[in-house]
Amino acid sequence: MGTPANIIVGSHVWVEDPTLAWIDGEVVSIKNNEVHVQTSNGKKVNTDRSKVFPKDMEAPPGGVDDMTRLSYLHEPGVLQNLATRYELNEIYTYTGSILIAVNPFQRLLHLYDTHMMEQYKGADFGELSPHVFAIADVAYREMINEGKNNSILVSGESGAGKTETTKMLMRYLAHLGGRSGVEGRTVEQQVLESNPVLEAFGNAKTVRNNNSSRFGKFVEIQFDKTGRISGAAIRTYLLERSRVCQINTPERNYHCFYFLCAAPPEDTQRYKLADARSFHYLNQSSCIEVEGINDAEEYLATRRAMDIVGINEEEQEAIFRVVAAVLHIGNINFAKGKEVDSSVIQDDNSRFHLNTASELLECDCNNLEKALITREIVTPEEIITRTLDPESALASRDALAKTIYSRLFDWIVEKINVSIGQDPNSKQLIGVLDIYGFESFKINSFEQLCINYTNEKLQQHFNQHVFKMEQEEYTREEINWSYIEFVDNQDVLDLIEKKGGLIALLDEACMFPRSTHETFAQKLYTTFKNNKRFVKPKLSRTDFTVVHYAGDVTYQADHFLDKNKDYVVAEHQDLLNASSCPFVASLFPSLPEESSKSSKFSSIGSRFKLQLQSLMETLSSTEPHYIRCVKPNNLLKPAIFENTNVIQQLRCGLSG
Ligand SMILES: Nc1ncnc2c1ncn2[C@@H]1O[C@H](COP(=O)(O)OP(=O)(O)OP(=O)(O)O)[C@@H](O)[C@H]1O
């Protein structure tokens, strides 16, 4: 990344620093390749010449709004520029045509008002300060003038500001492509109001973000010949199901549960709800309230947004009935039954919740009980009913809650899509992708693998795009571009998605009744023994490391098999399919004879792979624009810019 420069005694330079990442200083002496630097915080550093970077002493005090205008385009220079700008509340900076957005963690209202939108309308790119509106404007102009589909890819880690950025983009596009003076349920209003609805059911407070989207999202906004919004489609990816049943302090479950518990009394009484603290699915965490979120108000706001996106009163009623039922299901506990490995409903309290859940779901109470504590095993000769011990009954209960909730979420997305409607005549669209960034935690599971797989795909897409652009430029300038090396991550993608790759081996393990996470891990170790992108950590028997483009991530195989299995327990399916509530029954439509009989295996991993393939096809047919969101600190507070944190993100990000 460094630009070769003449470093001599007296030069102002940057050197590495363990806490600040980079610190500036002055070269006091040079011996062979060793440079002695007196840093501005009073330290003396001796380091290799290759690790010393020149500092631009003529850089404007407020930084530059496009990094390509920096005299030295190296890491400390980029970082310094972003930090300087951030201090002045200049949160946006370009790197060529890519927009970097540093989360301000405070409302900068003047940045997004109508006056600002008007300014960016039709302005030449680069003429005004960097802004999300400028990116949306370019996408819109390209679509109108050149008849091309465009997409805007918003990336960054959790809490970096992707969803907020996406909302600004959509507001700007609605401003450009909306009808003035029309109130109510216009297409653009519906597109905008779909956000609060999706957030109520798909967002939660996490350690990293008080309003974290627990799903990926691609919104396609369609336009008619005159450039007006004429339809939209929302595709969502991989909702985090485990959150419904399991949370830890200081996180919360999905917002809608708390909104509903804080609803007006006539609503809570109808659903026999009590304080949020009385529900197991919520009280596993001590965090019930979130600063800045008023659950009671949000309940009403969600209902209003649902009105606008076309979810009618009756459907809203059914949706919240199902949400309440999930809470009641979580309070059903089991005790050991008389026979070995059997269980019974624990006590009156559990029975109350069992009855209430069955009332709300309008299904037979005895059948619900049976579905929780027994399992039918179909053999060629007969059907055997097996009882479940309390531990398995709890697992069955949680599986039911997760299935109901994820079906509900899918229903809501589908309903919004039908209600907004697609414009069959539209030839032009702008897609906005808001999807989880690269993740590497202490413990990484199946979800992280899917997320990082997505990021590998997006990185490849980015590489190909940049490569194509460079190729065009070099051809224009008549440089022989065939010598330019193309950074390629195809080998990681092969490891994950190819025939015989990670996803395929996981599916295979899920189909084998006797597989365990140990046998799965062993299989990976032998298959990928010589794969450069795969490492077996020493001493581990079930962990495996993937060498991703953004760094090594070690995954724990423990829950991979369970998390990949995509089947609904037959008893649960039958129970809810038979509900007298048409809404609930529609969440569990009868399976076609064929698929229920055939043992065709479906897995979350393979389904996700197909979804990603289709997303990549869509993206490839569009002209892409990139916005890279950066989270300046983990305290979620304004005016704090932590160098090491930001560098990490720049390194994992779309740096090419
Ligand atoms: N442009 C902005 N102006 C003001 N506040 C912002 C802005 N961008 C982000 N924030 C603040 O940061 C928080 C986190 O942002 P956001 O929810 O968009 O992150 P995200 O990248 O979508 O995270 P996740 O992946 O967890 O969903 C927001 O709730 C908001 O408080």
PDB file of N, CA and C in Angstrom, residues 350-391:
ATOM      1  N   SER A 350     -47.757 -24.125  33.922  1.00  0.00           N
ATOM      2  CA  SER A 350     -47.420 -24.586  32.571  1.00  0.00           C
ATOM      3  C   SER A 350     -48.686 -24.946  31.793  1.00  0.00           C
ATOM      4  N   ARG A 351     -49.633 -25.547  32.529  1.00  0.00           N
ATOM      5  CA  ARG A 351     -50.877 -25.923  31.848  1.00  0.00           C
ATOM      6  C   ARG A 351     -51.636 -24.680  31.368  1.00  0.00           C
ATOM      7  N   PHE A 352     -51.601 -23.617  32.190  1.00  0.00           N
ATOM      8  CA  PHE A 352     -52.249 -22.367  31.778  1.00  0.00           C
ATOM      9  C   PHE A 352     -51.641 -21.888  30.454  1.00  0.00           C
ATOM     10  N   HIS A 353     -50.322 -21.922  30.360  1.00  0.00           N
ATOM     11  CA  HIS A 353     -49.673 -21.429  29.140  1.00  0.00           C
ATOM     12  C   HIS A 353     -49.943 -22.365  27.950  1.00  0.00           C
ATOM     13  N   LEU A 354     -50.014 -23.650  28.240  1.00  0.00           N
ATOM     14  CA  LEU A 354     -50.332 -24.609  27.179  1.00  0.00           C
ATOM     15  C   LEU A 354     -51.733 -24.310  26.626  1.00  0.00           C
ATOM     16  N   ASN A 355     -52.680 -24.125  27.569  1.00  0.00           N
ATOM     17  CA  ASN A 355     -54.056 -23.841  27.137  1.00  0.00           C
ATOM     18  C   ASN A 355     -54.126 -22.521  26.363  1.00  0.00           C
ATOM     19  N   THR A 356     -53.447 -21.525  26.898  1.00  0.00           N
ATOM     20  CA  THR A 356     -53.505 -20.208  26.242  1.00  0.00           C
ATOM     21  C   THR A 356     -52.888 -20.286  24.849  1.00  0.00           C
ATOM     22  N   ALA A 357     -51.742 -20.966  24.748  1.00  0.00           N
ATOM     23  CA  ALA A 357     -51.093 -21.074  23.433  1.00  0.00           C
ATOM     24  C   ALA A 357     -52.033 -21.760  22.445  1.00  0.00           C
ATOM     25  N   SER A 358     -52.723 -22.817  22.911  1.00  0.00           N
ATOM     26  CA  SER A 358     -53.604 -23.518  21.965  1.00  0.00           C
ATOM     27  C   SER A 358     -54.824 -22.661  21.599  1.00  0.00           C
ATOM     28  N   GLU A 359     -55.308 -21.875  22.585  1.00  0.00           N
ATOM     29  CA  GLU A 359     -56.415 -20.956  22.265  1.00  0.00           C
ATOM     30  C   GLU A 359     -55.980 -19.937  21.208  1.00  0.00           C
ATOM     31  N   LEU A 360     -54.804 -19.355  21.430  1.00  0.00           N
ATOM     32  CA  LEU A 360     -54.342 -18.301  20.515  1.00  0.00           C
ATOM     33  C   LEU A 360     -54.070 -18.866  19.122  1.00  0.00           C
ATOM     34  N   LEU A 361     -53.551 -20.084  19.090  1.00  0.00           N
ATOM     35  CA  LEU A 361     -53.243 -20.692  17.783  1.00  0.00           C
ATOM     36  C   LEU A 361     -54.455 -21.409  17.197  1.00  0.00           C
ATOM     37  N   GLU A 362     -55.541 -21.431  17.992  1.00  0.00           N
ATOM     38  CA  GLU A 362     -56.772 -22.131  17.606  1.00  0.00           C
ATOM     39  C   GLU A 362     -56.485 -23.556  17.167  1.00  0.00           C
ATOM     40  N   CYS A 363     -55.739 -24.238  18.026  1.00  0.00           N
ATOM     41  CA  CYS A 363     -55.513 -25.657  17.732  1.00  0.00           C
ATOM     42  C   CYS A 363     -55.886 -26.472  18.964  1.00  0.00           C
ATOM     43  N   ASP A 364     -56.011 -27.749  18.775  1.00  0.00           N
ATOM     44  CA  ASP A 364     -56.479 -28.608  19.850  1.00  0.00           C
ATOM     45  C   ASP A 364     -55.422 -28.718  20.958  1.00  0.00           C
ATOM     46  N   CYS A 365     -55.903 -28.464  22.193  1.00  0.00           N
ATOM     47  CA  CYS A 365     -54.972 -28.411  23.312  1.00  0.00           C
ATOM     48  C   CYS A 365     -54.296 -29.763  23.565  1.00  0.00           C
ATOM     49  N   ASN A 366     -55.099 -30.844  23.472  1.00  0.00           N
ATOM     50  CA  ASN A 366     -54.510 -32.179  23.701  1.00  0.00           C
ATOM     51  C   ASN A 366     -53.487 -32.520  22.638  1.00  0.00           C
ATOM     52  N   ASN A 367     -53.804 -32.111  21.408  1.00  0.00           N
ATOM     53  CA  ASN A 367     -52.849 -32.388  20.330  1.00  0.00           C
ATOM     54  C   ASN A 367     -51.560 -31.591  20.493  1.00  0.00           C
ATOM     55  N   LEU A 368     -51.713 -30.365  21.018  1.00  0.00           N
ATOM     56  CA  LEU A 368     -50.500 -29.559  21.246  1.00  0.00           C
ATOM     57  C   LEU A 368     -49.634 -30.261  22.299  1.00  0.00           C
ATOM     58  N   GLU A 369     -50.304 -30.718  23.370  1.00  0.00           N
ATOM     59  CA  GLU A 369     -49.559 -31.406  24.433  1.00  0.00           C
ATOM     60  C   GLU A 369     -48.848 -32.638  23.853  1.00  0.00           C
ATOM     61  N   LYS A 370     -49.618 -33.404  23.066  1.00  0.00           N
ATOM     62  CA  LYS A 370     -49.058 -34.631  22.485  1.00  0.00           C
ATOM     63  C   LYS A 370     -47.869 -34.308  21.567  1.00  0.00           C
ATOM     64  N   ALA A 371     -48.042 -33.228  20.795  1.00  0.00           N
ATOM     65  CA  ALA A 371     -46.982 -32.866  19.849  1.00  0.00           C
ATOM     66  C   ALA A 371     -45.703 -32.479  20.578  1.00  0.00           C
ATOM     67  N   LEU A 372     -45.855 -32.007  21.831  1.00  0.00           N
ATOM     68  CA  LEU A 372     -44.669 -31.592  22.569  1.00  0.00           C
ATOM     69  C   LEU A 372     -43.980 -32.753  23.275  1.00  0.00           C
ATOM     70  N   ILE A 373     -44.793 -33.734  23.763  1.00  0.00           N
ATOM     71  CA  ILE A 373     -44.151 -34.755  24.604  1.00  0.00           C
ATOM     72  C   ILE A 373     -44.022 -36.141  23.954  1.00  0.00           C
ATOM     73  N   THR A 374     -44.499 -36.259  22.724  1.00  0.00           N
ATOM     74  CA  THR A 374     -44.294 -37.555  22.053  1.00  0.00           C
ATOM     75  C   THR A 374     -43.796 -37.332  20.633  1.00  0.00           C
ATOM     76  N   ARG A 375     -43.326 -38.372  20.063  1.00  0.00           N
ATOM     77  CA  ARG A 375     -42.858 -38.306  18.679  1.00  0.00           C
ATOM     78  C   ARG A 375     -43.260 -39.600  17.991  1.00  0.00           C
ATOM     79  N   GLU A 376     -43.822 -39.492  16.782  1.00  0.00           N
ATOM     80  CA  GLU A 376     -44.193 -40.707  16.057  1.00  0.00           C
ATOM     81  C   GLU A 376     -43.054 -41.151  15.162  1.00  0.00           C
ATOM     82  N   ILE A 377     -42.795 -42.423  15.189  1.00  0.00           N
ATOM     83  CA  ILE A 377     -41.735 -42.929  14.316  1.00  0.00           C
ATOM     84  C   ILE A 377     -42.374 -43.857  13.297  1.00  0.00           C
ATOM     85  N   VAL A 378     -42.191 -43.500  12.043  1.00  0.00           N
ATOM     86  CA  VAL A 378     -42.825 -44.292  10.995  1.00  0.00           C
ATOM     87  C   VAL A 378     -41.830 -45.335  10.506  1.00  0.00           C
ATOM     88  N   THR A 379     -42.209 -46.617  10.675  1.00  0.00           N
ATOM     89  CA  THR A 379     -41.377 -47.684  10.120  1.00  0.00           C
ATOM     90  C   THR A 379     -42.183 -48.311   8.991  1.00  0.00           C
ATOM     91  N   PRO A 380     -41.547 -49.098   8.146  1.00  0.00           N
ATOM     92  CA  PRO A 380     -42.316 -49.698   7.046  1.00  0.00           C
ATOM     93  C   PRO A 380     -43.503 -50.511   7.554  1.00  0.00           C
ATOM     94  N   GLU A 381     -43.388 -51.078   8.750  1.00  0.00           N
ATOM     95  CA  GLU A 381     -44.465 -51.951   9.252  1.00  0.00           C
ATOM     96  C   GLU A 381     -45.555 -51.192   9.991  1.00  0.00           C
ATOM     97  N   GLU A 382     -45.144 -50.240  10.807  1.00  0.00           N
ATOM     98  CA  GLU A 382     -46.139 -49.577  11.667  1.00  0.00           C
ATOM     99  C   GLU A 382     -45.675 -48.184  12.094  1.00  0.00           C
ATOM    100  N   ILE A 383     -46.604 -47.496  12.774  1.00  0.00           N
ATOM    101  CA  ILE A 383     -46.218 -46.202  13.336  1.00  0.00           C
ATOM    102  C   ILE A 383     -46.067 -46.376  14.841  1.00  0.00           C
ATOM    103  N   ILE A 384     -44.904 -46.075  15.352  1.00  0.00           N
ATOM    104  CA  ILE A 384     -44.678 -46.251  16.777  1.00  0.00           C
ATOM    105  C   ILE A 384     -44.677 -44.873  17.447  1.00  0.00           C
ATOM    106  N   THR A 385     -45.394 -44.761  18.561  1.00  0.00           N
ATOM    107  CA  THR A 385     -45.351 -43.491  19.294  1.00  0.00           C
ATOM    108  C   THR A 385     -44.357 -43.623  20.426  1.00  0.00           C
ATOM    109  N   ARG A 386     -43.391 -42.716  20.428  1.00  0.00           N
ATOM    110  CA  ARG A 386     -42.351 -42.767  21.439  1.00  0.00           C
ATOM    111  C   ARG A 386     -42.527 -41.550  22.342  1.00  0.00           C
ATOM    112  N   THR A 387     -42.321 -41.745  23.641  1.00  0.00           N
ATOM    113  CA  THR A 387     -42.421 -40.591  24.542  1.00  0.00           C
ATOM    114  C   THR A 387     -41.066 -39.877  24.596  1.00  0.00           C
ATOM    115  N   LEU A 388     -41.118 -38.614  24.964  1.00  0.00           N
ATOM    116  CA  LEU A 388     -39.879 -37.841  25.048  1.00  0.00           C
ATOM    117  C   LEU A 388     -39.558 -37.533  26.500  1.00  0.00           C
ATOM    118  N   ASP A 389     -38.294 -37.590  26.872  1.00  0.00           N
ATOM    119  CA  ASP A 389     -37.932 -37.190  28.236  1.00  0.00           C
ATOM    120  C   ASP A 389     -38.033 -35.658  28.328  1.00  0.00           C
ATOM    121  N   PRO A 390     -38.033 -35.094  29.552  1.00  0.00           N
ATOM    122  CA  PRO A 390     -38.253 -33.638  29.676  1.00  0.00           C
ATOM    123  C   PRO A 390     -37.284 -32.803  28.845  1.00  0.00           C
ATOM    124  N   GLU A 391     -36.063 -33.263  28.743  1.00  0.00           N
ATOM    125  CA  GLU A 391     -35.090 -32.478  27.978  1.00  0.00           C
ATOM    126  C   GLU A 391     -35.470 -32.435  26.491  1.00  0.00           C
TER     127      GLU A 391
END
